[in-house]
Structure formats: structure tokens, C-alpha cells
XYZ file of C-alpha atoms in Angstrom:
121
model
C 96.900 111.175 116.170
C 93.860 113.159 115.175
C 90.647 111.382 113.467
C 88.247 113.490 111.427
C 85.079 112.523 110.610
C 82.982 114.638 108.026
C 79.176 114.800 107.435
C 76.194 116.811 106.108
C 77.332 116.086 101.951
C 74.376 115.412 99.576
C 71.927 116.060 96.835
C 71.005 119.463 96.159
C 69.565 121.830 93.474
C 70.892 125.215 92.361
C 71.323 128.112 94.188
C 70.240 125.799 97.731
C 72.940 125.525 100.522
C 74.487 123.030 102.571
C 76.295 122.556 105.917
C 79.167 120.498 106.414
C 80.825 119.678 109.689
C 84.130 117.753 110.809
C 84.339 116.563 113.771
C 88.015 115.861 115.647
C 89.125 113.135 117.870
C 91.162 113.833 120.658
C 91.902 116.839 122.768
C 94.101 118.970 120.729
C 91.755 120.526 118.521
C 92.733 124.030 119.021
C 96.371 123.459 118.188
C 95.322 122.757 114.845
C 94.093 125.001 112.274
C 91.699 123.955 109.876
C 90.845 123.271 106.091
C 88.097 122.449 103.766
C 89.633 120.905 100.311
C 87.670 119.317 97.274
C 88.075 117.649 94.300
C 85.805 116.883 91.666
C 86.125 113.742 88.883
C 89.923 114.182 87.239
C 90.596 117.373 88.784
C 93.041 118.095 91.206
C 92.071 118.518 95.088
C 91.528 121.892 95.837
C 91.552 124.054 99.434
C 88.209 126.337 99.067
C 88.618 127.171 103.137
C 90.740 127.627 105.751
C 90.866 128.603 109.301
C 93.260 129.782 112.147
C 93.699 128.033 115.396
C 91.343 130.267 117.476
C 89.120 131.234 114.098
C 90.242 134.849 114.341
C 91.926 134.664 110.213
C 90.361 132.883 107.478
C 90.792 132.393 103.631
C 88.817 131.660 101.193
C 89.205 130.427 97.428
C 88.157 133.121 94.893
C 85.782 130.806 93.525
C 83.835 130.303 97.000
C 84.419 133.753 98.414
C 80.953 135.052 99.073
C 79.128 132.481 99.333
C 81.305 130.015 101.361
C 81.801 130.475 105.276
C 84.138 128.128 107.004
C 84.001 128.237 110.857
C 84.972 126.376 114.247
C 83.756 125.452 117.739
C 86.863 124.230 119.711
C 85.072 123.489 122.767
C 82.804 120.862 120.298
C 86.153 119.846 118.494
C 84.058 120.866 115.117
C 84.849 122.447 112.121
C 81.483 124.047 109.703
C 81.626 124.836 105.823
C 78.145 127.059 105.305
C 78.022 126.666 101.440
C 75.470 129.227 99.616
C 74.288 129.588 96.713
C 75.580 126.361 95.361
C 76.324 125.990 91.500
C 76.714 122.512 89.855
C 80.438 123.273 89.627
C 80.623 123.240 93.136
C 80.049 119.675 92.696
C 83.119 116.903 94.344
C 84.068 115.478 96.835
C 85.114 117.493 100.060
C 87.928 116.830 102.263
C 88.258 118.514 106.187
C 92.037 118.710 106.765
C 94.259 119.184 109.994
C 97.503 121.529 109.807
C 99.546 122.275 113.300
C 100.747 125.255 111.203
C 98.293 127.848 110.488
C 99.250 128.894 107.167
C 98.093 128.613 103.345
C 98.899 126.739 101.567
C 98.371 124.393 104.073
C 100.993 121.201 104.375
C 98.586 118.736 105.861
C 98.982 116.530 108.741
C 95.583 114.572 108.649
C 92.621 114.306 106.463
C 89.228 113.283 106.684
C 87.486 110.380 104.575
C 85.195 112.995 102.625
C 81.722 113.530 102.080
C 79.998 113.701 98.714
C 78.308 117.085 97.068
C 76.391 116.889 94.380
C 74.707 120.395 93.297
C 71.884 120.221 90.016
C 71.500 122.153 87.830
């Protein structure tokens, strides 16, 4: 069983940035690679991010690509979303996600509770 526990959503204007981390229960971090989903009001969740196992291969959503960098400390059991350049449709609710398969789309084998972003315009 894996626990993930996200922080660092909030308030923010245009064009400022954010940093989100997840942090993972247990000792098995590494065997799992890693996501970053959202989903804003009646849309459907979305992955923006995703990272191998040992970070060495990572995607990233068209939308995000640029300004988005996901990225992981195994030895803190921690995965970061640097978000840049925020727009107001970067706006929902973002999800940190678990897969023991690295691969995208990911099929996901725990999720985090999610933490709020909210950018203004």
C-alpha cells in the first residue's frame, strides 16, 4: 500500500509559478513511476506529467510542455511539478498518481487526495 500526500496548491496570478510536491509512504518509492493528473470543474481528469522509475524519461502534455517540469527525489520518497508561467486555464484540481508500470497512459495503482490551483487572470 502506498499513501500520497500532495501540497504546495494555491492562489496565484498570471504568468507566476508554483511548486507542487507528493510525498510517498513506504519504502518502495522507486518501483513506482510517477504522475501529475488534473481536472478542472466538469472536465475530465487529465495526466499533464509523468515520470520513469529512476527519472531518466519523462512526458509531458502538449498543453504544459515548456513551462511544466515534473521531477523526483527517491531517496526523499518525493515527487515535484515546477509549474511556469501559469495561465488561468491551468486552473483544477491536481492529482499525484502511483503506476508500478512506467508507461503512458498510465493505469494507476494509487492516487493522491489533490491539491487546489487556482491561477488569475
Amino acid at each position: 500500500q502506498v499513501q500520497l500526500v500532495e501540497s504546495g496548491g494555491g492562489l496565484v496570478q498570471a504568468g507566476g509559478s508554483l511548486r507542487l510536491s507528493c510525498v510517498a509512504s513506504g519504502r518502495t518509492f522507486s518501483s513506482y513511476a510517477m504522475g501529475w493528473f488534473r481536472q478542472a470543474p466538469g472536465k475530465e481528469r487529465e495526466l499533464v506529467a509523468h515520470i520513469s522509475w529512476a527519472g531518466s524519461s519523462t512526458y509531458y502534455a502538449d498543453s504544459v510542455k515548456g513551462r511544466f517540469t515534473i521531477s523526483r527525489d527517491n531517496a526523499e520518497n518525493t515527487v515535484y511539478l515546477q509549474m511556469n508561467s501559469l495561465k488561468p486555464e491551468d486552473t483544477a484540481v491536481y492529482y499525484c498518481a502511483a503506476d508500478r508500470q512506467s508507461r503512458v497512459p498510465m493505469k494507476v495503482d494509487y492516487w493522491g487526495q489533490g491539491t487546489q490551483v487556482t491561477v488569475s487572470s
